[in-house]
Structure formats: C-alpha cells, structure tokens
PDB file of C-alpha atoms in Angstrom:
ATOM      1  CA  MET A   1     -75.411   1.414 -35.726  1.00 72.00           C
ATOM      2  CA  SER A   2     -71.763   2.296 -35.335  1.00 91.00           C
ATOM      3  CA  ILE A   3     -70.252   1.436 -31.963  1.00 96.00           C
ATOM      4  CA  THR A   4     -66.639   2.022 -30.995  1.00 97.00           C
ATOM      5  CA  PHE A   5     -64.923   0.169 -28.172  1.00 98.00           C
ATOM      6  CA  ASP A   6     -61.901   1.040 -26.106  1.00 96.00           C
ATOM      7  CA  THR A   7     -60.245   0.337 -22.767  1.00 98.00           C
ATOM      8  CA  ASP A   8     -59.742   3.944 -21.634  1.00 97.00           C
ATOM      9  CA  LYS A   9     -60.962   3.975 -18.021  1.00 97.00           C
ATOM     10  CA  GLN A  10     -61.032   7.785 -18.072  1.00 97.00           C
ATOM     11  CA  ARG A  11     -63.700   7.685 -20.772  1.00 97.00           C
ATOM     12  CA  LEU A  12     -66.055   5.364 -18.873  1.00 98.00           C
ATOM     13  CA  ASP A  13     -69.355   6.781 -17.685  1.00 98.00           C
ATOM     14  CA  ARG A  14     -68.743   5.398 -14.196  1.00 98.00           C
ATOM     15  CA  ASP A  15     -72.028   6.711 -12.831  1.00 98.00           C
ATOM     16  CA  MET A  16     -74.047   4.967 -15.549  1.00 98.00           C
ATOM     17  CA  VAL A  17     -72.091   1.723 -15.198  1.00 98.00           C
ATOM     18  CA  TYR A  18     -72.503   1.811 -11.420  1.00 98.00           C
ATOM     19  CA  ARG A  19     -76.245   2.498 -11.674  1.00 97.00           C
ATOM     20  CA  TYR A  20     -76.688  -0.411 -14.054  1.00 97.00           C
ATOM     21  CA  LEU A  21     -74.648  -2.896 -12.068  1.00 97.00           C
ATOM     22  CA  SER A  22     -75.955  -1.952  -8.619  1.00 95.00           C
ATOM     23  CA  GLY A  23     -79.575  -1.421  -9.603  1.00 94.00           C
ATOM     24  CA  GLU A  24     -80.440  -3.303 -12.794  1.00 94.00           C
ATOM     25  CA  SER A  25     -78.157  -6.311 -13.022  1.00 95.00           C
ATOM     26  CA  TYR A  26     -79.135  -9.615 -11.443  1.00 93.00           C
ATOM     27  CA  TRP A  27     -75.543 -10.393 -10.451  1.00 93.00           C
ATOM     28  CA  ALA A  28     -74.404  -7.210  -8.637  1.00 94.00           C
ATOM     29  CA  ARG A  29     -77.572  -5.688  -7.197  1.00 92.00           C
ATOM     30  CA  GLY A  30     -76.722  -3.556  -4.175  1.00 92.00           C
ATOM     31  CA  LEU A  31     -73.042  -3.280  -5.121  1.00 94.00           C
ATOM     32  CA  PRO A  32     -71.415  -0.662  -2.853  1.00 94.00           C
ATOM     33  CA  ARG A  33     -69.778   2.192  -4.740  1.00 95.00           C
ATOM     34  CA  ASP A  34     -66.344   1.691  -3.188  1.00 94.00           C
ATOM     35  CA  ILE A  35     -66.285  -1.991  -4.172  1.00 94.00           C
ATOM     36  CA  PHE A  36     -67.389  -0.985  -7.686  1.00 96.00           C
ATOM     37  CA  GLU A  37     -64.511   1.497  -7.987  1.00 97.00           C
ATOM     38  CA  ARG A  38     -61.972  -1.068  -6.755  1.00 96.00           C
ATOM     39  CA  SER A  39     -63.331  -3.591  -9.267  1.00 97.00           C
ATOM     40  CA  LEU A  40     -62.574  -1.204 -12.119  1.00 97.00           C
ATOM     41  CA  ASP A  41     -59.095  -0.446 -10.827  1.00 95.00           C
ATOM     42  CA  GLY A  42     -58.105  -4.113 -10.963  1.00 90.00           C
ATOM     43  CA  ALA A  43     -59.480  -4.972 -14.387  1.00 98.00           C
ATOM     44  CA  LEU A  44     -59.338  -4.374 -18.102  1.00 98.00           C
ATOM     45  CA  CYS A  45     -62.529  -2.378 -18.675  1.00 98.00           C
ATOM     46  CA  ILE A  46     -64.160  -2.110 -22.076  1.00 98.00           C
ATOM     47  CA  GLY A  47     -66.608   0.634 -22.913  1.00 98.00           C
ATOM     48  CA  GLY A  48     -68.816   0.695 -25.994  1.00 98.00           C
ATOM     49  CA  TYR A  49     -69.817   4.118 -27.329  1.00 98.00           C
ATOM     50  CA  ASP A  50     -72.379   5.208 -29.897  1.00 97.00           C
ATOM     51  CA  GLU A  51     -71.912   7.851 -32.615  1.00 95.00           C
ATOM     52  CA  ARG A  52     -72.521  10.665 -30.089  1.00 95.00           C
ATOM     53  CA  GLY A  53     -69.922   9.275 -27.698  1.00 96.00           C
ATOM     54  CA  GLN A  54     -72.516   8.036 -25.213  1.00 97.00           C
ATOM     55  CA  GLN A  55     -71.587   4.812 -23.460  1.00 98.00           C
ATOM     56  CA  VAL A  56     -74.034   2.012 -24.289  1.00 98.00           C
ATOM     57  CA  ALA A  57     -72.077  -1.127 -23.338  1.00 98.00           C
ATOM     58  CA  PHE A  58     -69.578  -2.344 -20.774  1.00 98.00           C
ATOM     59  CA  ALA A  59     -67.511  -5.385 -19.874  1.00 98.00           C
ATOM     60  CA  ARG A  60     -64.758  -6.090 -17.389  1.00 98.00           C
ATOM     61  CA  VAL A  61     -61.978  -8.668 -17.719  1.00 98.00           C
ATOM     62  CA  ILE A  62     -59.906  -9.794 -14.748  1.00 98.00           C
ATOM     63  CA  SER A  63     -56.701 -11.403 -15.964  1.00 97.00           C
ATOM     64  CA  ASP A  64     -53.005 -12.072 -15.484  1.00 97.00           C
ATOM     65  CA  PHE A  65     -52.800 -11.498 -19.284  1.00 97.00           C
ATOM     66  CA  ALA A  66     -50.743 -14.658 -19.684  1.00 97.00           C
ATOM     67  CA  THR A  67     -52.723 -17.750 -18.683  1.00 98.00           C
ATOM     68  CA  PHE A  68     -56.166 -16.858 -17.318  1.00 98.00           C
ATOM     69  CA  ALA A  69     -59.020 -14.381 -17.703  1.00 98.00           C
ATOM     70  CA  TYR A  70     -62.497 -13.991 -16.259  1.00 98.00           C
ATOM     71  CA  LEU A  71     -65.144 -12.010 -18.134  1.00 98.00           C
ATOM     72  CA  GLY A  72     -67.705 -10.276 -15.967  1.00 97.00           C
ATOM     73  CA  ASP A  73     -70.133  -7.389 -15.650  1.00 98.00           C
ATOM     74  CA  VAL A  74     -71.073  -7.528 -19.332  1.00 98.00           C
ATOM     75  CA  PHE A  75     -74.084  -5.470 -20.340  1.00 97.00           C
ATOM     76  CA  VAL A  76     -75.629  -3.608 -23.248  1.00 97.00           C
ATOM     77  CA  LEU A  77     -78.180  -0.883 -22.568  1.00 97.00           C
ATOM     78  CA  ASP A  78     -81.776  -1.592 -23.584  1.00 93.00           C
ATOM     79  CA  CYS A  79     -81.745   1.289 -26.090  1.00 93.00           C
ATOM     80  CA  VAL A  80     -79.307  -0.605 -28.350  1.00 95.00           C
ATOM     81  CA  ARG A  81     -80.097  -4.246 -27.558  1.00 93.00           C
ATOM     82  CA  GLY A  82     -80.878  -6.423 -30.530  1.00 92.00           C
ATOM     83  CA  GLN A  83     -78.613  -4.363 -32.802  1.00 94.00           C
ATOM     84  CA  GLY A  84     -75.493  -6.531 -32.639  1.00 95.00           C
ATOM     85  CA  VAL A  85     -73.744  -4.536 -29.913  1.00 96.00           C
ATOM     86  CA  GLY A  86     -73.218  -7.587 -27.683  1.00 96.00           C
ATOM     87  CA  LYS A  87     -71.673  -9.506 -30.560  1.00 96.00           C
ATOM     88  CA  ALA A  88     -69.455  -6.576 -31.483  1.00 97.00           C
ATOM     89  CA  LEU A  89     -68.352  -6.280 -27.854  1.00 98.00           C
ATOM     90  CA  MET A  90     -67.456  -9.975 -27.725  1.00 97.00           C
ATOM     91  CA  THR A  91     -65.573  -9.710 -31.021  1.00 97.00           C
ATOM     92  CA  TYR A  92     -63.572  -6.782 -29.607  1.00 98.00           C
ATOM     93  CA  ILE A  93     -62.776  -8.706 -26.416  1.00 98.00           C
ATOM     94  CA  GLN A  94     -61.741 -11.852 -28.309  1.00 97.00           C
ATOM     95  CA  ALA A  95     -59.405  -9.804 -30.542  1.00 97.00           C
ATOM     96  CA  HIS A  96     -57.833  -7.743 -27.745  1.00 98.00           C
ATOM     97  CA  PRO A  97     -54.045  -8.223 -27.883  1.00 97.00           C
ATOM     98  CA  GLN A  98     -53.705  -8.710 -24.107  1.00 96.00           C
ATOM     99  CA  LEU A  99     -56.231 -11.569 -24.151  1.00 98.00           C
ATOM    100  CA  GLN A 100     -54.591 -13.859 -26.702  1.00 98.00           C
ATOM    101  CA  ASN A 101     -53.355 -17.424 -26.149  1.00 97.00           C
ATOM    102  CA  LEU A 102     -54.846 -17.790 -22.675  1.00 97.00           C
ATOM    103  CA  ARG A 103     -55.097 -21.302 -21.282  1.00 96.00           C
ATOM    104  CA  ARG A 104     -58.462 -20.592 -19.648  1.00 96.00           C
ATOM    105  CA  PHE A 105     -61.035 -17.820 -20.187  1.00 97.00           C
ATOM    106  CA  MET A 106     -64.097 -18.119 -17.960  1.00 97.00           C
ATOM    107  CA  LEU A 107     -67.387 -16.382 -17.333  1.00 96.00           C
ATOM    108  CA  ALA A 108     -70.651 -16.952 -15.521  1.00 94.00           C
ATOM    109  CA  THR A 109     -74.058 -16.191 -16.990  1.00 95.00           C
ATOM    110  CA  ALA A 110     -77.649 -16.967 -16.146  1.00 93.00           C
ATOM    111  CA  ASP A 111     -79.158 -16.061 -19.493  1.00 91.00           C
ATOM    112  CA  ALA A 112     -76.699 -15.462 -22.342  1.00 93.00           C
ATOM    113  CA  HIS A 113     -75.317 -18.931 -23.050  1.00 95.00           C
ATOM    114  CA  GLY A 114     -76.235 -18.687 -26.722  1.00 93.00           C
ATOM    115  CA  LEU A 115     -74.261 -15.487 -27.222  1.00 94.00           C
ATOM    116  CA  TYR A 116     -71.136 -16.729 -25.484  1.00 96.00           C
ATOM    117  CA  ALA A 117     -71.246 -20.130 -27.218  1.00 96.00           C
ATOM    118  CA  GLN A 118     -70.756 -18.276 -30.519  1.00 95.00           C
ATOM    119  CA  TYR A 119     -67.367 -17.158 -29.155  1.00 95.00           C
ATOM    120  CA  GLY A 120     -66.151 -20.565 -28.030  1.00 95.00           C
ATOM    121  CA  PHE A 121     -67.415 -20.601 -24.446  1.00 95.00           C
ATOM    122  CA  ALA A 122     -68.996 -23.850 -23.242  1.00 96.00           C
ATOM    123  CA  ALA A 123     -70.101 -25.564 -20.064  1.00 94.00           C
ATOM    124  CA  LEU A 124     -67.225 -26.704 -17.881  1.00 94.00           C
ATOM    125  CA  GLY A 125     -65.481 -29.680 -19.425  1.00 93.00           C
ATOM    126  CA  THR A 126     -64.378 -30.969 -16.054  1.00 94.00           C
ATOM    127  CA  PRO A 127     -66.696 -29.387 -13.509  1.00 93.00           C
ATOM    128  CA  GLU A 128     -65.268 -31.613 -10.790  1.00 95.00           C
ATOM    129  CA  TRP A 129     -62.021 -29.631 -11.088  1.00 94.00           C
ATOM    130  CA  ILE A 130     -63.672 -26.270 -10.425  1.00 93.00           C
ATOM    131  CA  MET A 131     -64.530 -25.078  -6.948  1.00 93.00           C
ATOM    132  CA  GLU A 132     -65.901 -21.792  -5.759  1.00 92.00           C
ATOM    133  CA  LYS A 133     -66.327 -19.848  -2.579  1.00 93.00           C
ATOM    134  CA  ARG A 134     -69.548 -17.966  -3.159  1.00 91.00           C
ATOM    135  CA  ASP A 135     -71.290 -15.286  -1.106  1.00 91.00           C
ATOM    136  CA  PRO A 136     -74.127 -13.982  -3.316  1.00 87.00           C
ATOM    137  CA  ASP A 137     -75.679 -11.838  -0.558  1.00 88.00           C
ATOM    138  CA  VAL A 138     -72.498 -10.083   0.579  1.00 89.00           C
ATOM    139  CA  TYR A 139     -73.609  -6.589  -0.534  1.00 89.00           C
ATOM    140  CA  GLN A 140     -76.987  -6.847   1.161  1.00 87.00           C
ATOM    141  CA  ARG A 141     -75.376  -8.215   4.327  1.00 87.00           C
ATOM    142  CA  LEU A 142     -72.839  -5.375   4.441  1.00 86.00           C
ATOM    143  CA  ALA A 143     -75.621  -2.819   3.989  1.00 85.00           C
ATOM    144  CA  ALA A 144     -77.757  -4.418   6.721  1.00 88.00           C
ATOM    145  CA  GLU A 145     -74.788  -4.507   9.120  1.00 87.00           C
ATOM    146  CA  GLY A 146     -73.862  -0.928   8.286  1.00 80.00           C
ATOM    147  CA  LYS A 147     -70.295  -2.034   7.671  1.00 68.00           C
ATOM    148  CA  PRO A 148     -68.017  -0.408   5.156  1.00 65.00           C
ATOM    149  CA  ALA A 149     -67.184  -2.528   2.152  1.00 60.00           C
TER     150      ALA A 149
END
C-alpha cells in the first residue's frame, strides 16, 4: 500500500478526522467541533492519504519547533490498519525538518506503547519532574452544562 503524508491543512478531511476523534477515539470522545478546529489551527497536522487521495491517517504535533513537541490525536483508519501505515506515519513525523533536535518530545497512549518504543519513546525517566492538570471529562461537562466550548 502506498501512503503519502503531508502537512497541508487545506487537504485534511476535517469532517472525517472530527468524526473519528469525537466519536471513535478513547481520548477525545465528545470533542466539541469548535475546540477541534482550534486544535488544528495551533498545531502541525499530518494527514496520510492512500492512492486515491482518501485520508486514512492523522496526527497532530503541538510544538515550539525549537525545544519541545507533544504528539497527539494519532490514528489510522481500520481499513488500512496492520499494513504499516502507523509506522510510516511515525517515520514521517520523526524525519520532519521542523521536529529535529528537540530536547523533549512527549506523547500519551493507552495502547500503543510498542509502536512508539520503536521510535525512541519510553516511559518517563523522571516522572517526579512531570506534573499535569487533567480534566478528562471536560467535553461531557460542557455538553451537560450547555456551555459553549
């Protein structure tokens, strides 16, 4: 299977990416559309496209492009899983010129540790240095309160 990757936000199938993240992913279920759109605006977005030009993969990198990056919202559609698309996506990200020589590149995953370990990611070396402010139910709370995101 031949997959091409690029960072052209105009080419992204935003509706498909939004449907996946807000409805199928375990990490962004219930994501409001306006928050989704803002998340794309502030990130380096990578789309993966099959031979017909259909988007089959996505990833988003938040970075200052000098010292730090965070990889998030990575997915490969079921129709091409198991065909090396995730590995090709990670290879593309690791080779991207704006993501070279970073002091720290982080991600969070519940189920893909084996994939990311192949690209140098590991458990936190000094977890006592890392803190987080986490609100995993924010989207559901906003929806229940009827508040805009």
